[in-house]
Amino acid sequence: MAAVQVGFIGLGVMGRPMALRLVGAGTPLVVWNRTAAPAEALRVAGAEVAAGPAEVFARADVVFLMLADGTAVDAVLGRGTPDFGPRVTGRVVVTMGTTSPGYSRALEGDVRAAGGRYVEAPVSGSRVPAEQGRLVAMVAGEEAAVDSVRPLLAPMCHEAFRCGPAPGALLMKLAVNLFLITQVTGFTEAFHFAERQGLDRRLFLDVVAAGPLASGVSRMKAPKLLTGDFAVQAAALDVLKNNRLIADAARASGLASPLLDTCHALFEETVALGHAGADMVAVLHALEARSDAGDADAADDGAAA
């Protein structure tokens, strides 16, 4: 039986290490990225680099899309143009980025109407787990299509959970991201509190690491906070985008999300302060700015008195 030909489009912070994992596992892979430089590492590793999205679809049976948003997905699919049908007909389209559930539901309808199959496979994890093949996938879609994709996820993901029909996987991803965003923001705020109270920052992190609050996330973010390392694992701008998607889904269902709403404001401030491309622990800058503003207000009140 011939090997399944696989395409991968989108070689950003997450997509590049994911695609490298596929190549390393011997998956026949053809890739494309909007900017050429990230594809060179894939070429060196043994992947074939396409001239454009049309070539990827022409050569692949299954195409993974790890793209920033629905606009980018529509562009590579040629959705709304005569290119759409030829690209998706007879192929499995796998969206791995995070979009709104409503967008995904509509896209699935269009792909199936054009004679293709559609799978949602968003992942939980950041750059380091992507490099290690330790992502967690959530998959949704028609059962046979999901079955065809799951073996291909193995080099990238150590777990893949079935989430029923689309958009079940995206809703699950949004729930997971709500926990992640509030957890990292809370951890960063606690670090900020300890620092401003004059505590030994390393000792604070050691206490957390020794107790029941320790987690894979805290172990990954602790050294970044301690050393002021804001090199991206999960970018603040991406966190803000995900925050908005979760908030929109919550509002559409009439759900309260008070913790998320506070995080939303903090990440808006983080991005406005110029840290869009920094790791999500750069929310520390927003917390520091609020504290410094409070100190200034207190000083002004004291002077006025």
Short mmCIF file of C-alpha atoms in Angstrom, two decimals:
data_model
loop_
_atom_site.label_atom_id
_atom_site.label_comp_id
_atom_site.label_asym_id
_atom_site.label_seq_id
_atom_site.Cartn_x
_atom_site.Cartn_y
_atom_site.Cartn_z
CA MET A 1 0.00 0.00 0.00
CA ALA A 2 1.43 3.41 -1.00
CA ALA A 3 2.36 5.80 1.79
CA VAL A 4 -0.07 8.64 2.39
CA GLN A 5 1.31 11.85 0.95
CA VAL A 6 1.09 14.61 3.54
CA GLY A 7 1.14 18.37 3.14
CA PHE A 8 1.85 20.94 5.84
CA ILE A 9 1.13 24.65 5.47
CA GLY A 10 2.15 27.16 8.14
CA LEU A 11 5.67 26.95 9.58
CA GLY A 12 5.49 29.44 12.43
CA VAL A 13 6.44 29.06 16.09
CA MET A 14 4.37 25.89 16.37
CA GLY A 15 4.14 24.67 12.79
CA ARG A 16 7.85 24.45 12.08
CA PRO A 17 8.72 22.04 14.95
CA MET A 18 5.55 20.04 14.28
CA ALA A 19 6.46 19.59 10.63
CA LEU A 20 10.02 18.66 11.61
CA ARG A 21 8.62 15.92 13.84
CA LEU A 22 6.70 14.51 10.88
CA VAL A 23 9.78 14.51 8.65
CA GLY A 24 11.83 12.92 11.42
CA ALA A 25 9.30 10.10 11.64
CA GLY A 26 9.70 9.38 7.92
CA THR A 27 6.42 10.94 6.80
CA PRO A 28 6.51 11.90 3.08
CA LEU A 29 5.99 15.62 3.45
CA VAL A 30 5.55 18.63 1.17
CA VAL A 31 5.45 22.01 2.90
CA TRP A 32 4.80 25.66 2.20
CA ASN A 33 5.00 28.84 4.23
CA ARG A 34 4.08 32.40 3.31
CA THR A 35 7.68 33.50 4.02
CA ALA A 36 10.35 31.25 2.61
CA ALA A 37 13.00 31.23 5.35
CA PRO A 38 11.24 28.86 7.83
CA ALA A 39 10.90 26.23 5.09
CA GLU A 40 14.66 25.86 4.69
CA ALA A 41 15.00 23.79 7.87
CA LEU A 42 12.33 21.46 6.50
CA ARG A 43 14.15 21.17 3.18
CA VAL A 44 17.37 20.27 4.98
CA ALA A 45 15.49 17.68 7.07
CA GLY A 46 14.15 15.98 3.95
CA ALA A 47 10.79 17.60 3.20
CA GLU A 48 9.94 18.94 -0.23
CA VAL A 49 9.17 22.65 -0.38
CA ALA A 50 6.30 23.65 -2.66
CA ALA A 51 6.13 26.84 -4.67
CA GLY A 52 2.67 27.65 -3.28
CA PRO A 53 -0.45 26.23 -1.60
CA ALA A 54 -1.85 24.88 -4.88
CA GLU A 55 1.18 22.62 -5.27
CA VAL A 56 0.79 21.27 -1.74
CA PHE A 57 -2.83 20.30 -2.41
CA ALA A 58 -1.99 18.85 -5.80
CA ARG A 59 0.62 16.54 -4.30
CA ALA A 60 -0.90 15.57 -0.94
CA ASP A 61 -3.72 13.32 0.24
CA VAL A 62 -3.90 14.91 3.69
CA VAL A 63 -3.05 18.58 4.29
CA PHE A 64 -2.37 19.99 7.75
CA LEU A 65 -2.98 23.72 8.21
CA MET A 66 -1.25 25.38 11.17
CA LEU A 67 -2.29 28.96 10.50
CA ALA A 68 -3.02 32.04 12.56
CA ASP A 69 -6.71 32.53 11.80
CA GLY A 70 -9.61 31.89 9.47
CA THR A 71 -8.48 34.56 7.03
CA ALA A 72 -5.18 32.74 6.52
CA VAL A 73 -6.95 29.38 6.19
CA ASP A 74 -9.35 30.76 3.58
CA ALA A 75 -6.45 32.23 1.62
CA VAL A 76 -4.50 28.97 1.28
CA LEU A 77 -7.68 27.01 0.50
CA GLY A 78 -8.79 29.53 -2.09
CA ARG A 79 -12.13 29.55 -0.31
CA GLY A 80 -14.67 31.69 -2.13
CA THR A 81 -12.75 31.36 -5.40
CA PRO A 82 -12.71 28.79 -8.24
CA ASP A 83 -9.51 27.34 -6.70
CA PHE A 84 -11.32 25.96 -3.66
CA GLY A 85 -12.96 22.94 -5.24
CA PRO A 86 -9.85 21.57 -7.00
CA ARG A 87 -7.78 22.01 -3.85
CA VAL A 88 -10.02 20.17 -1.41
CA THR A 89 -11.81 17.57 -3.56
CA GLY A 90 -10.70 14.08 -2.61
CA ARG A 91 -8.44 15.33 0.19
CA VAL A 92 -8.54 15.48 3.96
CA VAL A 93 -8.16 19.04 5.24
CA VAL A 94 -6.92 19.18 8.84
CA THR A 95 -7.09 22.52 10.65
CA MET A 96 -4.74 22.61 13.64
CA GLY A 97 -4.86 26.31 14.51
CA THR A 98 -7.41 27.92 16.79
CA THR A 99 -10.39 29.58 15.13
CA SER A 100 -13.92 30.27 16.26
CA PRO A 101 -16.19 27.21 16.48
CA GLY A 102 -18.67 28.87 14.13
CA TYR A 103 -16.02 29.42 11.50
CA SER A 104 -14.93 25.79 11.69
CA ARG A 105 -18.49 24.52 11.40
CA ALA A 106 -19.05 26.57 8.25
CA LEU A 107 -15.71 25.52 6.76
CA GLU A 108 -16.49 21.86 7.31
CA GLY A 109 -19.74 22.32 5.40
CA ASP A 110 -17.93 23.94 2.48
CA VAL A 111 -15.17 21.30 2.36
CA ARG A 112 -17.65 18.42 2.41
CA ALA A 113 -19.85 20.08 -0.22
CA ALA A 114 -16.80 20.32 -2.49
CA GLY A 115 -16.04 16.61 -2.11
CA GLY A 116 -13.37 16.80 0.56
CA ARG A 117 -13.18 15.61 4.15
CA TYR A 118 -12.53 17.78 7.16
CA VAL A 119 -10.94 17.25 10.57
CA GLU A 120 -10.39 19.68 13.41
CA ALA A 121 -7.17 18.90 15.28
CA PRO A 122 -6.21 21.86 17.48
CA VAL A 123 -3.40 21.14 19.92
CA SER A 124 -2.64 22.04 23.51
CA GLY A 125 0.97 22.98 24.16
CA SER A 126 3.58 25.53 23.15
CA ARG A 127 6.87 25.56 21.26
CA VAL A 128 8.86 23.27 23.57
CA PRO A 129 6.24 20.48 23.69
CA ALA A 130 5.96 20.84 19.90
CA GLU A 131 9.70 20.26 19.58
CA GLN A 132 9.45 17.23 21.87
CA GLY A 133 6.39 15.67 20.23
CA ARG A 134 4.48 16.13 23.49
CA LEU A 135 1.48 18.10 22.25
CA VAL A 136 -2.06 17.01 23.07
CA ALA A 137 -4.44 16.90 20.12
CA MET A 138 -8.19 17.24 20.21
CA VAL A 139 -9.79 15.81 17.08
CA ALA A 140 -13.30 16.16 15.73
CA GLY A 141 -15.07 15.44 12.50
CA GLU A 142 -16.59 12.57 10.55
CA GLU A 143 -15.34 9.33 12.12
CA ALA A 144 -13.63 7.83 9.08
CA ALA A 145 -11.75 11.06 8.39
CA VAL A 146 -10.61 11.25 12.00
CA ASP A 147 -9.44 7.62 11.83
CA SER A 148 -7.34 8.41 8.75
CA VAL A 149 -5.63 11.35 10.45
CA ARG A 150 -4.94 10.01 13.95
CA PRO A 151 -1.88 7.88 13.02
CA LEU A 152 -0.29 10.92 11.35
CA LEU A 153 -0.59 12.89 14.60
CA ALA A 154 1.56 10.44 16.57
CA PRO A 155 4.97 12.05 15.85
CA MET A 156 3.63 15.43 16.99
CA CYS A 157 1.27 14.49 19.81
CA HIS A 158 1.60 12.02 22.66
CA GLU A 159 -2.19 11.99 23.12
CA ALA A 160 -5.08 12.52 20.70
CA PHE A 161 -8.60 12.75 22.15
CA ARG A 162 -11.76 12.27 20.12
CA CYS A 163 -14.19 15.13 20.66
CA GLY A 164 -17.12 14.06 18.49
CA PRO A 165 -18.29 16.06 15.49
CA ALA A 166 -16.90 19.49 14.65
CA PRO A 167 -16.66 21.96 16.32
CA GLY A 168 -16.25 19.78 19.42
CA ALA A 169 -12.45 19.86 19.26
CA LEU A 170 -12.30 23.64 19.06
CA LEU A 171 -14.71 24.05 21.94
CA MET A 172 -12.53 21.69 23.96
CA LYS A 173 -9.43 23.68 22.98
CA LEU A 174 -11.07 26.91 24.12
CA ALA A 175 -11.94 25.34 27.48
CA VAL A 176 -8.35 24.15 27.90
CA ASN A 177 -7.00 27.56 26.89
CA LEU A 178 -9.22 29.29 29.43
CA PHE A 179 -7.52 27.24 32.15
CA LEU A 180 -4.05 27.89 30.68
CA ILE A 181 -4.51 31.65 30.38
CA THR A 182 -5.85 32.10 33.89
CA GLN A 183 -3.23 29.73 35.34
CA VAL A 184 -0.23 31.48 33.78
CA THR A 185 -1.62 34.92 34.60
CA GLY A 186 -2.19 33.91 38.21
CA PHE A 187 1.29 32.42 38.49
CA THR A 188 2.83 35.57 37.03
CA GLU A 189 0.82 37.79 39.38
CA ALA A 190 1.96 35.72 42.37
CA PHE A 191 5.58 36.09 41.21
CA HIS A 192 5.07 39.84 40.88
CA PHE A 193 3.56 39.98 44.39
CA ALA A 194 6.50 38.05 45.88
CA GLU A 195 9.03 40.24 44.10
CA ARG A 196 7.43 43.52 45.15
CA GLN A 197 7.16 42.26 48.76
CA GLY A 198 10.93 41.83 48.80
CA LEU A 199 10.88 38.02 48.91
CA ASP A 200 13.61 35.90 47.41
CA ARG A 201 12.18 35.18 43.95
CA ARG A 202 14.01 31.88 43.53
CA LEU A 203 12.83 30.76 46.96
CA PHE A 204 9.24 31.57 46.01
CA LEU A 205 9.54 29.48 42.86
CA ASP A 206 11.16 26.63 44.82
CA VAL A 207 8.26 26.62 47.29
CA VAL A 208 5.76 26.43 44.44
CA ALA A 209 7.74 23.66 42.75
CA ALA A 210 7.83 21.59 45.95
CA GLY A 211 4.10 21.72 46.59
CA PRO A 212 0.77 20.69 45.08
CA LEU A 213 0.62 23.73 42.79
CA ALA A 214 3.58 22.56 40.71
CA SER A 215 2.74 21.66 37.13
CA GLY A 216 4.30 21.28 33.73
CA VAL A 217 3.27 24.86 33.01
CA SER A 218 4.80 26.27 36.20
CA ARG A 219 8.02 24.33 35.63
CA MET A 220 8.26 25.76 32.10
CA LYS A 221 7.43 29.35 33.02
CA ALA A 222 9.32 29.63 36.34
CA PRO A 223 12.82 30.00 34.84
CA LYS A 224 11.51 32.53 32.33
CA LEU A 225 10.11 34.70 35.11
CA LEU A 226 13.26 34.34 37.22
CA THR A 227 15.63 35.39 34.44
CA GLY A 228 13.35 37.80 32.58
CA ASP A 229 13.42 35.54 29.53
CA PHE A 230 10.49 36.53 27.33
CA ALA A 231 11.58 34.50 24.28
CA VAL A 232 8.40 33.18 22.75
CA GLN A 233 6.86 29.82 23.57
CA ALA A 234 3.27 31.07 23.30
CA ALA A 235 3.09 34.67 22.12
CA ALA A 236 1.13 37.30 24.03
CA LEU A 237 -0.68 38.35 20.84
CA ASP A 238 -1.80 34.76 20.23
CA VAL A 239 -2.99 34.52 23.82
CA LEU A 240 -5.01 37.70 23.32
CA LYS A 241 -6.55 36.25 20.15
CA ASN A 242 -7.48 33.04 21.98
CA ASN A 243 -8.85 35.06 24.88
CA ARG A 244 -11.16 36.88 22.49
CA LEU A 245 -12.36 33.62 20.93
CA ILE A 246 -13.16 32.17 24.36
CA ALA A 247 -14.92 35.34 25.46
CA ASP A 248 -17.01 35.40 22.27
CA ALA A 249 -18.00 31.75 22.76
CA ALA A 250 -18.89 32.43 26.39
CA ARG A 251 -21.03 35.43 25.50
CA ALA A 252 -22.80 33.50 22.75
CA SER A 253 -23.76 30.86 25.33
CA GLY A 254 -24.67 33.34 28.06
CA LEU A 255 -21.76 32.25 30.26
CA ALA A 256 -19.92 34.32 32.84
CA SER A 257 -16.11 34.42 32.52
CA PRO A 258 -14.86 36.87 35.16
CA LEU A 259 -11.31 35.49 35.46
CA LEU A 260 -10.91 35.36 31.71
CA ASP A 261 -12.20 38.92 31.37
CA THR A 262 -9.52 40.18 33.77
CA CYS A 263 -6.85 38.31 31.81
CA HIS A 264 -8.27 39.75 28.59
CA ALA A 265 -7.67 43.29 29.85
CA LEU A 266 -4.15 42.43 31.04
CA PHE A 267 -3.13 40.89 27.72
CA GLU A 268 -4.55 43.87 25.83
CA GLU A 269 -2.32 46.04 28.00
CA THR A 270 0.65 43.71 27.42
CA VAL A 271 0.28 44.01 23.65
CA ALA A 272 -0.26 47.77 23.86
CA LEU A 273 3.00 48.06 25.82
CA GLY A 274 4.83 46.54 22.83
CA HIS A 275 5.17 42.91 23.89
CA ALA A 276 2.94 41.26 21.27
CA GLY A 277 5.67 38.89 20.11
CA ALA A 278 6.97 38.02 23.58
CA ASP A 279 6.04 34.94 25.57
CA MET A 280 2.79 35.09 27.51
CA VAL A 281 4.66 35.61 30.81
CA ALA A 282 5.28 39.12 29.43
CA VAL A 283 1.92 39.84 31.08
CA LEU A 284 4.29 40.66 33.94
CA HIS A 285 4.90 44.00 32.21
CA ALA A 286 1.21 44.86 32.41
CA LEU A 287 1.14 43.97 36.11
CA GLU A 288 4.24 46.07 36.74
CA ALA A 289 2.72 49.00 34.86
CA ARG A 290 -0.43 48.84 36.95
CA SER A 291 1.59 48.64 40.18
CA ASP A 292 3.81 51.54 39.15
CA ALA A 293 0.75 53.60 38.24
CA GLY A 294 -0.70 52.83 41.66
CA ASP A 295 2.52 53.90 43.35
CA ALA A 296 2.47 57.17 41.40
CA ASP A 297 -1.16 57.82 42.36
CA ALA A 298 -0.37 57.13 46.01
CA ALA A 299 2.56 59.54 45.86
CA ASP A 300 0.38 62.22 44.29
CA ASP A 301 -2.27 61.74 46.98
CA GLY A 302 0.40 62.04 49.66
CA ALA A 303 1.76 65.23 48.15
CA ALA A 304 -1.73 66.69 47.89
CA ALA A 305 -2.40 65.93 51.53
#
